[in-house]
mmCIF file of C-alpha atoms and ligand atoms in Angstrom:
data_model
loop_
_atom_site.group_PDB
_atom_site.id
_atom_site.type_symbol
_atom_site.label_atom_id
_atom_site.label_comp_id
_atom_site.label_asym_id
_atom_site.label_seq_id
_atom_site.Cartn_x
_atom_site.Cartn_y
_atom_site.Cartn_z
ATOM 1 C CA UNK N 1220 120.762 71.637 99.062
ATOM 2 C CA UNK N 1221 118.340 74.543 99.045
ATOM 3 C CA UNK N 1222 114.819 73.332 98.118
ATOM 4 C CA UNK N 1223 111.686 75.539 97.368
ATOM 5 C CA UNK N 1224 108.369 73.763 98.267
ATOM 6 C CA UNK N 1225 105.268 75.388 96.734
ATOM 7 C CA UNK N 1226 101.830 74.634 98.273
ATOM 8 C CA UNK N 1227 103.466 74.059 101.566
ATOM 9 C CA UNK N 1228 100.304 74.138 103.538
ATOM 10 C CA UNK N 1229 98.456 71.597 101.625
ATOM 11 C CA UNK N 1230 98.017 67.892 102.702
ATOM 12 C CA UNK N 1231 101.371 66.850 100.948
ATOM 13 C CA UNK N 1232 103.016 70.183 101.434
ATOM 14 C CA UNK N 1233 102.616 70.023 105.198
ATOM 15 C CA UNK N 1234 104.072 66.537 105.268
ATOM 16 C CA UNK N 1235 107.000 67.716 103.165
ATOM 17 C CA UNK N 1236 107.756 70.482 105.643
ATOM 18 C CA UNK N 1237 107.566 68.168 108.624
ATOM 19 C CA UNK N 1238 109.960 65.608 107.156
ATOM 20 C CA UNK N 1239 112.810 67.594 105.808
ATOM 21 C CA UNK N 1240 115.793 65.208 105.837
ATOM 22 C CA UNK N 1241 119.268 66.318 107.078
ATOM 23 C CA UNK N 1242 121.263 68.208 104.539
ATOM 24 C CA UNK N 1243 118.319 70.232 103.058
ATOM 25 C CA UNK N 1244 117.723 73.900 103.613
ATOM 26 C CA UNK N 1245 114.030 74.277 102.807
ATOM 27 C CA UNK N 1246 111.886 77.389 101.929
ATOM 28 C CA UNK N 1247 108.241 76.510 102.030
ATOM 29 C CA UNK N 1248 105.568 78.782 100.627
ATOM 30 C CA UNK N 1249 101.805 78.704 100.957
ATOM 31 C CA UNK N 1250 99.560 80.285 98.360
ATOM 32 C CA UNK N 1251 99.669 83.606 100.227
ATOM 33 C CA UNK N 1252 103.422 84.019 99.880
ATOM 34 C CA UNK N 1253 103.634 82.517 96.418
ATOM 35 C CA UNK N 1254 100.669 82.202 93.960
ATOM 36 C CA UNK N 1255 102.187 79.916 91.374
ATOM 37 C CA UNK N 1256 99.634 81.178 88.714
ATOM 38 C CA UNK N 1257 101.317 84.595 88.721
ATOM 39 C CA UNK N 1258 104.383 84.398 86.631
ATOM 40 C CA UNK N 1259 106.121 87.509 87.757
ATOM 41 C CA UNK N 1260 105.673 86.186 91.377
ATOM 42 C CA UNK N 1261 107.308 82.982 90.472
ATOM 43 C CA UNK N 1262 110.136 84.713 88.729
ATOM 44 C CA UNK N 1263 110.722 86.948 91.655
ATOM 45 C CA UNK N 1264 110.648 84.303 94.300
ATOM 46 C CA UNK N 1265 112.643 81.761 92.470
ATOM 47 C CA UNK N 1266 115.586 84.416 91.682
ATOM 48 C CA UNK N 1267 115.439 85.610 95.354
ATOM 49 C CA UNK N 1268 115.404 82.112 96.968
ATOM 50 C CA UNK N 1269 117.987 80.559 94.423
ATOM 51 C CA UNK N 1270 116.694 77.041 94.992
ATOM 52 C CA UNK N 1271 118.700 73.909 93.716
ATOM 53 C CA UNK N 1272 115.606 71.880 93.524
ATOM 54 C CA UNK N 1273 111.797 72.870 93.421
ATOM 55 C CA UNK N 1274 109.129 70.517 94.768
ATOM 56 C CA UNK N 1275 105.663 71.639 93.517
ATOM 57 C CA UNK N 1276 102.793 70.459 95.890
ATOM 58 C CA UNK N 1277 100.613 73.345 94.948
ATOM 59 C CA UNK N 1278 97.518 72.692 92.921
ATOM 60 C CA UNK N 1279 93.822 73.562 92.587
ATOM 61 C CA UNK N 1280 92.328 70.274 93.956
ATOM 62 C CA UNK N 1281 88.644 71.023 94.316
ATOM 63 C CA UNK N 1282 87.541 68.482 91.659
ATOM 64 C CA UNK N 1283 83.924 69.435 91.619
ATOM 65 C CA UNK N 1284 84.316 73.165 91.905
ATOM 66 C CA UNK N 1285 86.794 72.991 88.980
ATOM 67 C CA UNK N 1286 83.701 72.192 86.662
ATOM 68 C CA UNK N 1287 82.349 75.671 87.222
ATOM 69 C CA UNK N 1288 85.610 77.498 87.998
ATOM 70 C CA UNK N 1289 87.564 76.052 85.102
ATOM 71 C CA UNK N 1290 89.446 79.390 84.347
ATOM 72 C CA UNK N 1291 91.093 79.212 87.796
ATOM 73 C CA UNK N 1292 91.849 75.488 87.701
ATOM 74 C CA UNK N 1293 93.819 75.898 84.372
ATOM 75 C CA UNK N 1294 95.589 78.963 85.683
ATOM 76 C CA UNK N 1295 96.795 77.072 88.657
ATOM 77 C CA UNK N 1296 97.246 73.461 87.431
ATOM 78 C CA UNK N 1297 98.567 74.325 83.940
ATOM 79 C CA UNK N 1298 99.917 77.924 83.866
ATOM 80 C CA UNK N 1299 101.147 77.657 87.475
ATOM 81 C CA UNK N 1300 103.230 74.539 86.598
ATOM 82 C CA UNK N 1301 104.291 76.240 83.191
ATOM 83 C CA UNK N 1302 105.684 79.188 85.267
ATOM 84 C CA UNK N 1303 107.603 76.926 87.644
ATOM 85 C CA UNK N 1304 108.909 74.810 84.882
ATOM 86 C CA UNK N 1305 110.364 77.913 83.082
ATOM 87 C CA UNK N 1306 111.765 79.386 86.196
ATOM 88 C CA UNK N 1307 113.388 75.933 87.013
ATOM 89 C CA UNK N 1308 114.858 75.645 83.457
ATOM 90 C CA UNK N 1309 116.368 79.123 83.669
ATOM 91 C CA UNK N 1310 118.274 78.142 86.642
ATOM 92 C CA UNK N 1311 119.107 74.498 85.187
ATOM 93 C CA UNK N 1312 117.588 73.019 88.194
ATOM 94 C CA UNK N 1313 115.040 70.061 88.455
ATOM 95 C CA UNK N 1314 111.396 70.318 89.294
ATOM 96 C CA UNK N 1315 109.624 67.547 91.246
ATOM 97 C CA UNK N 1316 105.856 67.633 90.478
ATOM 98 C CA UNK N 1317 102.741 65.877 91.810
ATOM 99 C CA UNK N 1318 100.018 64.796 89.397
ATOM 100 C CA UNK N 1319 96.997 62.605 89.541
ATOM 101 C CA UNK N 1320 95.190 59.355 88.420
ATOM 102 C CA UNK N 1321 92.445 61.755 87.135
ATOM 103 C CA UNK N 1322 94.485 62.067 83.847
ATOM 104 C CA UNK N 1323 93.212 58.623 83.018
ATOM 105 C CA UNK N 1324 89.748 57.857 81.736
ATOM 106 C CA UNK N 1325 89.077 55.309 84.493
ATOM 107 C CA UNK N 1326 87.879 52.581 82.046
ATOM 108 C CA UNK N 1327 90.777 50.244 82.325
ATOM 109 C CA UNK N 1328 90.753 47.087 84.396
ATOM 110 C CA UNK N 1329 94.356 46.672 85.297
ATOM 111 C CA UNK N 1330 96.825 48.971 86.941
ATOM 112 C CA UNK N 1331 97.609 51.985 84.763
ATOM 113 C CA UNK N 1332 101.186 52.140 83.573
ATOM 114 C CA UNK N 1333 102.904 55.474 83.110
ATOM 115 C CA UNK N 1334 102.985 54.985 79.374
ATOM 116 C CA UNK N 1335 99.268 54.249 79.170
ATOM 117 C CA UNK N 1336 97.161 56.777 77.106
ATOM 118 C CA UNK N 1337 95.591 59.674 79.053
ATOM 119 C CA UNK N 1338 92.075 60.636 78.739
ATOM 120 C CA UNK N 1339 90.872 62.995 81.487
ATOM 121 C CA UNK N 1340 87.106 63.202 81.915
ATOM 122 C CA UNK N 1341 86.708 66.429 83.800
ATOM 123 C CA UNK N 1342 88.165 69.889 84.202
ATOM 124 C CA UNK N 1343 90.605 69.050 87.171
ATOM 125 C CA UNK N 1344 92.037 66.029 85.233
ATOM 126 C CA UNK N 1345 92.429 67.925 82.121
ATOM 127 C CA UNK N 1346 94.145 70.839 83.780
ATOM 128 C CA UNK N 1347 96.515 68.582 85.644
ATOM 129 C CA UNK N 1348 97.309 66.817 82.310
ATOM 130 C CA UNK N 1349 98.021 70.318 80.985
ATOM 131 C CA UNK N 1350 100.407 70.963 83.823
ATOM 132 C CA UNK N 1351 102.226 67.791 83.006
ATOM 133 C CA UNK N 1352 102.529 68.736 79.298
ATOM 134 C CA UNK N 1353 103.840 72.223 80.316
ATOM 135 C CA UNK N 1354 106.341 70.814 82.576
ATOM 136 C CA UNK N 1355 107.666 68.238 80.021
ATOM 137 C CA UNK N 1356 107.843 70.995 77.245
ATOM 138 C CA UNK N 1357 109.632 73.577 79.412
ATOM 139 C CA UNK N 1358 112.083 71.886 81.961
ATOM 140 C CA UNK N 1359 114.373 69.103 80.930
ATOM 141 C CA UNK N 1360 114.975 67.970 84.463
ATOM 142 C CA UNK N 1361 111.501 67.059 85.429
ATOM 143 C CA UNK N 1362 109.816 64.229 87.451
ATOM 144 C CA UNK N 1363 106.122 63.860 87.551
ATOM 145 C CA UNK N 1364 104.847 61.699 90.343
ATOM 146 C CA UNK N 1365 101.217 60.661 89.721
ATOM 147 C CA UNK N 1366 99.212 59.621 92.791
ATOM 148 C CA UNK N 1367 95.728 58.950 93.977
ATOM 149 C CA UNK N 1368 93.086 59.156 96.919
ATOM 150 C CA UNK N 1369 95.426 61.299 99.129
ATOM 151 C CA UNK N 1370 94.620 61.391 102.905
ATOM 152 C CA UNK N 1371 96.421 62.751 105.974
ATOM 153 C CA UNK N 1372 96.059 64.612 109.239
ATOM 154 C CA UNK N 1373 96.081 68.019 107.701
ATOM 155 C CA UNK N 1374 93.637 69.358 105.229
ATOM 156 C CA UNK N 1375 90.372 67.820 103.842
ATOM 157 C CA UNK N 1376 90.144 64.270 102.782
ATOM 158 C CA UNK N 1377 87.856 61.253 102.798
ATOM 159 C CA UNK N 1378 89.054 60.025 106.101
ATOM 160 C CA UNK N 1379 88.104 63.240 107.854
ATOM 161 C CA UNK N 1380 84.788 63.318 106.077
ATOM 162 C CA UNK N 1381 83.956 59.741 107.190
ATOM 163 C CA UNK N 1382 84.804 60.470 110.763
ATOM 164 C CA UNK N 1383 82.563 63.535 110.825
ATOM 165 C CA UNK N 1384 79.853 62.000 109.104
ATOM 166 C CA UNK N 1385 80.155 58.728 111.112
ATOM 167 C CA UNK N 1386 79.632 60.815 114.285
ATOM 168 C CA UNK N 1387 76.500 62.637 112.796
ATOM 169 C CA UNK N 1388 74.671 59.853 111.265
ATOM 170 C CA UNK N 1389 73.551 56.248 111.997
ATOM 171 C CA UNK N 1390 73.829 55.070 108.335
ATOM 172 C CA UNK N 1391 76.288 56.044 105.587
ATOM 173 C CA UNK N 1392 76.005 55.272 101.993
ATOM 174 C CA UNK N 1393 79.472 54.830 100.323
ATOM 175 C CA UNK N 1394 80.261 54.385 96.702
ATOM 176 C CA UNK N 1395 81.438 50.663 96.119
ATOM 177 C CA UNK N 1396 82.085 50.527 92.412
ATOM 178 C CA UNK N 1397 85.160 52.967 92.230
ATOM 179 C CA UNK N 1398 88.459 51.201 92.612
ATOM 180 C CA UNK N 1399 91.726 53.020 93.649
ATOM 181 C CA UNK N 1400 94.517 53.244 96.038
ATOM 182 C CA UNK N 1401 94.326 55.407 99.169
ATOM 183 C CA UNK N 1402 97.731 57.095 99.639
ATOM 184 C CA UNK N 1403 98.963 58.882 102.775
ATOM 185 C CA UNK N 1404 100.199 62.420 102.341
ATOM 186 C CA UNK N 1405 103.261 61.260 104.463
ATOM 187 C CA UNK N 1406 104.272 58.410 102.104
ATOM 188 C CA UNK N 1407 104.094 60.803 99.092
ATOM 189 C CA UNK N 1408 106.407 63.262 101.141
ATOM 190 C CA UNK N 1409 108.832 60.401 101.901
ATOM 191 C CA UNK N 1410 108.860 59.221 98.205
ATOM 192 C CA UNK N 1411 109.679 62.884 97.110
ATOM 193 C CA UNK N 1412 112.479 63.298 99.702
ATOM 194 C CA UNK N 1413 113.940 60.013 98.792
ATOM 195 C CA UNK N 1414 114.088 61.288 95.211
ATOM 196 C CA UNK N 1415 115.559 64.530 96.405
ATOM 197 C CA UNK N 1416 118.215 62.577 98.437
ATOM 198 C CA UNK N 1417 119.030 60.544 95.294
ATOM 199 C CA UNK N 1418 119.454 63.664 93.227
ATOM 200 C CA UNK N 1419 121.546 65.325 95.916
ATOM 201 C CA UNK N 1420 123.904 62.353 95.821
ATOM 202 C CA UNK N 1421 124.220 61.934 91.986
ATOM 203 C CA UNK N 1422 123.058 65.378 90.626
ATOM 204 C CA UNK N 1423 120.921 63.383 88.151
ATOM 205 C CA UNK N 1424 117.763 61.298 88.114
ATOM 206 C CA UNK N 1425 116.084 59.298 85.599
ATOM 207 C CA UNK N 1426 113.538 61.916 84.660
ATOM 208 C CA UNK N 1427 110.089 61.268 83.465
ATOM 209 C CA UNK N 1428 106.717 60.060 84.801
ATOM 210 C CA UNK N 1429 106.182 57.696 87.791
ATOM 211 C CA UNK N 1430 103.228 56.377 89.704
ATOM 212 C CA UNK N 1431 103.210 56.201 93.342
ATOM 213 C CA UNK N 1432 100.114 55.098 95.490
ATOM 214 C CA UNK N 1433 99.315 53.060 98.525
ATOM 215 C CA UNK N 1434 98.776 49.313 98.488
ATOM 216 C CA UNK N 1435 96.307 47.313 98.193
ATOM 217 C CA UNK N 1436 93.619 48.631 95.843
ATOM 218 C CA UNK N 1437 90.234 49.008 97.231
ATOM 219 C CA UNK N 1438 86.817 50.691 96.604
ATOM 220 C CA UNK N 1439 85.752 53.781 98.684
ATOM 221 C CA UNK N 1440 83.330 51.429 100.558
ATOM 222 C CA UNK N 1441 86.220 49.235 101.597
ATOM 223 C CA UNK N 1442 88.272 52.272 102.570
ATOM 224 C CA UNK N 1443 85.315 53.396 104.802
ATOM 225 C CA UNK N 1444 85.049 49.913 106.360
ATOM 226 C CA UNK N 1445 88.777 50.089 107.420
ATOM 227 C CA UNK N 1446 88.245 53.612 108.744
ATOM 228 C CA UNK N 1447 85.283 52.427 110.897
ATOM 229 C CA UNK N 1448 87.171 49.319 111.958
ATOM 230 C CA UNK N 1449 90.462 51.203 113.165
ATOM 231 C CA UNK N 1450 88.784 54.337 114.623
ATOM 232 C CA UNK N 1451 86.804 52.822 117.363
ATOM 233 C CA UNK N 1452 89.974 50.733 118.336
ATOM 234 C CA UNK N 1453 91.581 53.970 118.935
ATOM 235 C CA UNK N 1454 88.928 55.380 121.017
ATOM 236 C CA UNK N 1455 87.895 57.865 118.317
ATOM 237 C CA UNK N 1456 84.345 56.870 117.827
ATOM 238 C CA UNK N 1457 81.907 55.407 120.449
ATOM 239 C CA UNK N 1458 79.456 54.035 117.835
ATOM 240 C CA UNK N 1459 80.096 52.947 114.208
ATOM 241 C CA UNK N 1460 77.568 53.945 111.556
ATOM 242 C CA UNK N 1461 75.973 51.230 109.292
ATOM 243 C CA UNK N 1462 77.614 51.331 106.000
ATOM 244 C CA UNK N 1463 75.512 50.854 102.815
ATOM 245 C CA UNK N 1464 77.478 50.019 99.570
ATOM 246 C CA UNK N 1465 75.891 52.058 96.726
ATOM 247 C CA UNK N 1466 76.910 52.414 92.980
ATOM 248 C CA UNK N 1467 78.255 55.693 91.535
ATOM 249 C CA UNK N 1468 75.092 56.318 89.746
ATOM 250 C CA UNK N 1469 73.517 56.878 93.253
ATOM 251 C CA UNK N 1470 75.965 59.551 94.272
ATOM 252 C CA UNK N 1471 75.951 62.151 91.416
ATOM 253 C CA UNK N 1472 78.758 64.805 91.568
ATOM 254 C CA UNK N 1473 79.381 67.685 89.177
ATOM 255 C CA UNK N 1474 82.773 66.015 88.034
ATOM 256 C CA UNK N 1475 82.670 62.426 86.757
ATOM 257 C CA UNK N 1476 84.718 60.057 88.877
ATOM 258 C CA UNK N 1477 86.987 57.330 87.230
ATOM 259 C CA UNK N 1478 85.697 53.819 88.058
ATOM 260 C CA UNK N 1479 89.139 52.522 87.888
ATOM 261 C CA UNK N 1480 92.071 54.487 89.313
ATOM 262 C CA UNK N 1481 94.528 51.994 90.245
ATOM 263 C CA UNK N 1482 98.112 52.959 89.415
ATOM 264 C CA UNK N 1483 100.761 50.446 88.651
ATOM 265 C CA UNK N 1484 103.814 51.549 90.681
ATOM 266 C CA UNK N 1485 106.499 49.164 89.573
ATOM 267 C CA UNK N 1486 108.506 51.588 87.780
ATOM 268 C CA UNK N 1487 109.141 53.835 90.806
ATOM 269 C CA UNK N 1488 110.510 50.692 92.606
ATOM 270 C CA UNK N 1489 112.581 49.480 89.648
ATOM 271 C CA UNK N 1490 114.320 52.847 88.955
ATOM 272 C CA UNK N 1491 114.529 54.267 92.526
ATOM 273 C CA UNK N 1492 113.866 51.400 94.890
ATOM 274 C CA UNK N 1493 110.742 53.320 96.342
ATOM 275 C CA UNK N 1494 108.116 50.755 97.351
ATOM 276 C CA UNK N 1495 104.371 51.155 97.824
ATOM 277 C CA UNK N 1496 103.254 51.508 101.392
ATOM 278 C CA UNK N 1497 100.314 49.606 103.068
ATOM 279 C CA UNK N 1498 97.700 52.526 103.287
ATOM 280 C CA UNK N 1499 96.026 50.568 106.207
ATOM 281 C CA UNK N 1500 99.164 51.023 108.359
ATOM 282 C CA UNK N 1501 99.366 54.717 107.227
ATOM 283 C CA UNK N 1502 95.687 55.171 108.147
ATOM 284 C CA UNK N 1503 96.471 54.015 111.755
ATOM 285 C CA UNK N 1504 99.048 56.587 111.968
ATOM 286 C CA UNK N 1505 96.802 59.318 110.710
ATOM 287 C CA UNK N 1506 94.056 58.152 112.951
ATOM 288 C CA UNK N 1507 96.334 58.339 115.934
ATOM 289 C CA UNK N 1508 97.451 61.840 115.097
ATOM 290 C CA UNK N 1509 93.853 62.935 114.669
ATOM 291 C CA UNK N 1510 92.769 61.438 118.046
ATOM 292 C CA UNK N 1511 95.677 62.857 120.061
ATOM 293 C CA UNK N 1512 95.047 66.009 121.960
HETATM 294 N N1 LIG H 1079 93.806 65.099 97.182
HETATM 295 C C1 LIG H 1079 93.888 64.000 96.480
HETATM 296 O O1 LIG H 1079 93.179 63.074 96.700
HETATM 297 C C2 LIG H 1079 94.775 63.911 95.304
HETATM 298 C C3 LIG H 1079 94.919 62.781 94.493
HETATM 299 C C4 LIG H 1079 95.785 62.740 93.372
HETATM 300 C C5 LIG H 1079 96.673 63.719 93.268
HETATM 301 N N2 LIG H 1079 96.649 64.792 94.075
HETATM 302 C C6 LIG H 1079 97.615 65.798 93.710
HETATM 303 O O2 LIG H 1079 98.679 65.979 94.856
HETATM 304 C C7 LIG H 1079 99.150 67.234 94.982
HETATM 305 C C8 LIG H 1079 98.803 67.753 96.452
HETATM 306 O O3 LIG H 1079 97.602 67.676 96.761
HETATM 307 P P1 LIG H 1079 96.969 67.815 98.237
HETATM 308 O O4 LIG H 1079 96.051 66.694 98.485
HETATM 309 O O5 LIG H 1079 97.980 68.183 99.149
HETATM 310 O O6 LIG H 1079 96.094 69.139 98.020
HETATM 311 P P2 LIG H 1079 95.576 70.304 98.897
HETATM 312 O O7 LIG H 1079 95.577 69.746 100.263
HETATM 313 O O8 LIG H 1079 94.467 70.938 98.401
HETATM 314 O O9 LIG H 1079 96.967 71.342 98.846
HETATM 315 C C9 LIG H 1079 97.089 71.991 97.697
HETATM 316 C C10 LIG H 1079 97.820 73.389 98.157
HETATM 317 O O10 LIG H 1079 97.965 74.138 96.976
HETATM 318 C C11 LIG H 1079 97.782 75.326 97.385
HETATM 319 N N3 LIG H 1079 97.372 76.172 96.239
HETATM 320 C C12 LIG H 1079 96.296 76.327 95.507
HETATM 321 N N4 LIG H 1079 96.352 77.215 94.576
HETATM 322 C C13 LIG H 1079 97.587 77.687 94.589
HETATM 323 C C14 LIG H 1079 98.397 78.616 93.743
HETATM 324 N N5 LIG H 1079 97.779 79.406 92.806
HETATM 325 N N6 LIG H 1079 99.545 79.016 94.245
HETATM 326 C C15 LIG H 1079 100.213 78.424 95.271
HETATM 327 N N7 LIG H 1079 99.592 77.453 96.019
HETATM 328 C C16 LIG H 1079 98.331 77.142 95.556
HETATM 329 C C17 LIG H 1079 96.609 75.411 98.248
HETATM 330 O O11 LIG H 1079 96.619 76.488 99.186
HETATM 331 P P3 LIG H 1079 95.249 77.205 99.583
HETATM 332 O O12 LIG H 1079 94.503 76.382 100.219
HETATM 333 O O13 LIG H 1079 95.809 78.506 100.275
HETATM 334 O O14 LIG H 1079 94.674 77.656 98.260
HETATM 335 C C18 LIG H 1079 96.849 74.161 99.143
HETATM 336 O O15 LIG H 1079 97.515 74.450 100.216
HETATM 337 C C19 LIG H 1079 98.452 68.040 93.969
HETATM 338 O O16 LIG H 1079 99.164 68.181 92.948
HETATM 339 C C20 LIG H 1079 97.189 67.357 93.664
HETATM 340 O O17 LIG H 1079 96.740 67.417 92.352
HETATM 341 C C21 LIG H 1079 95.845 64.947 95.113
#
């Protein structure tokens, strides 16, 4: 089965490319080969590659920058998905797409279900929701996988930032009142390939919106604690910084962050048998990779 992967050099894109299962013939494209925001490019590439399935791992993910660069964020996150959705529909093939916990307001206190009302509070979340809507409106065979707090060995993420700051500073202040679920890029790639395999077998899937994130939920402060517990054990840090828990109010950012980002992932398990993965185990694998020569 021929699969087109967009955003192939991002955190998730890289892991998708590294983990191609047998029986798939993959064409992966980064933003320089395929800018999903350009409709004609999408049409040309899709008619040239003739995929039987598209996985979209491309997105404008700079959450703070999006506040002052809204036009580009909407162009990629909504219009780009709109372009892919229309191209997929024309070939009557499915589009697997990744979305985010930021489509929610962050004001809940129990895990978000797929059917819960969306209410994004910033440009990034709103533009990603726009992409979800464009996909639903234009491509019947769509699957939206919402995830959160992505980390991996490739690209920029919280783990790498903590390791860098931990080497530079004696004390680190980390937000302790935002709750979410760290999710390894590798586990997202595995979930997407599992979905692709199930589609390959039956030529059908139960389309719709699903949540997938790591387990258990924690705060950024607890995430940092675990990073600085594991990293020295792997010889990656000689000295551990002192961590100071702070409230969100003491760490102002251009984009408002949801205080509650926990995604309920039962539906993905009930329908496809895809279970959540312990992010602490995944963190160990990522640290090992980052620490290896
Ligand atoms: N990172 C998170 O914490 C997080 C949380 C929840 C959901 N998500 C979602 O997960 C998915 C994957 O995110 P990620 O963490 O892998 O992000 P990432 O590392 O920033 O990768 C996104 C990729 O998309 C590419 N891209 C940007 N604009 C593009 C365009 N117009 N056309 C084609 N490619 C374009 C980027 O390429 P360039 O670098 O060349 O621009 C980059 O390689 C996204 O849908 C994101 O919204 C991420």
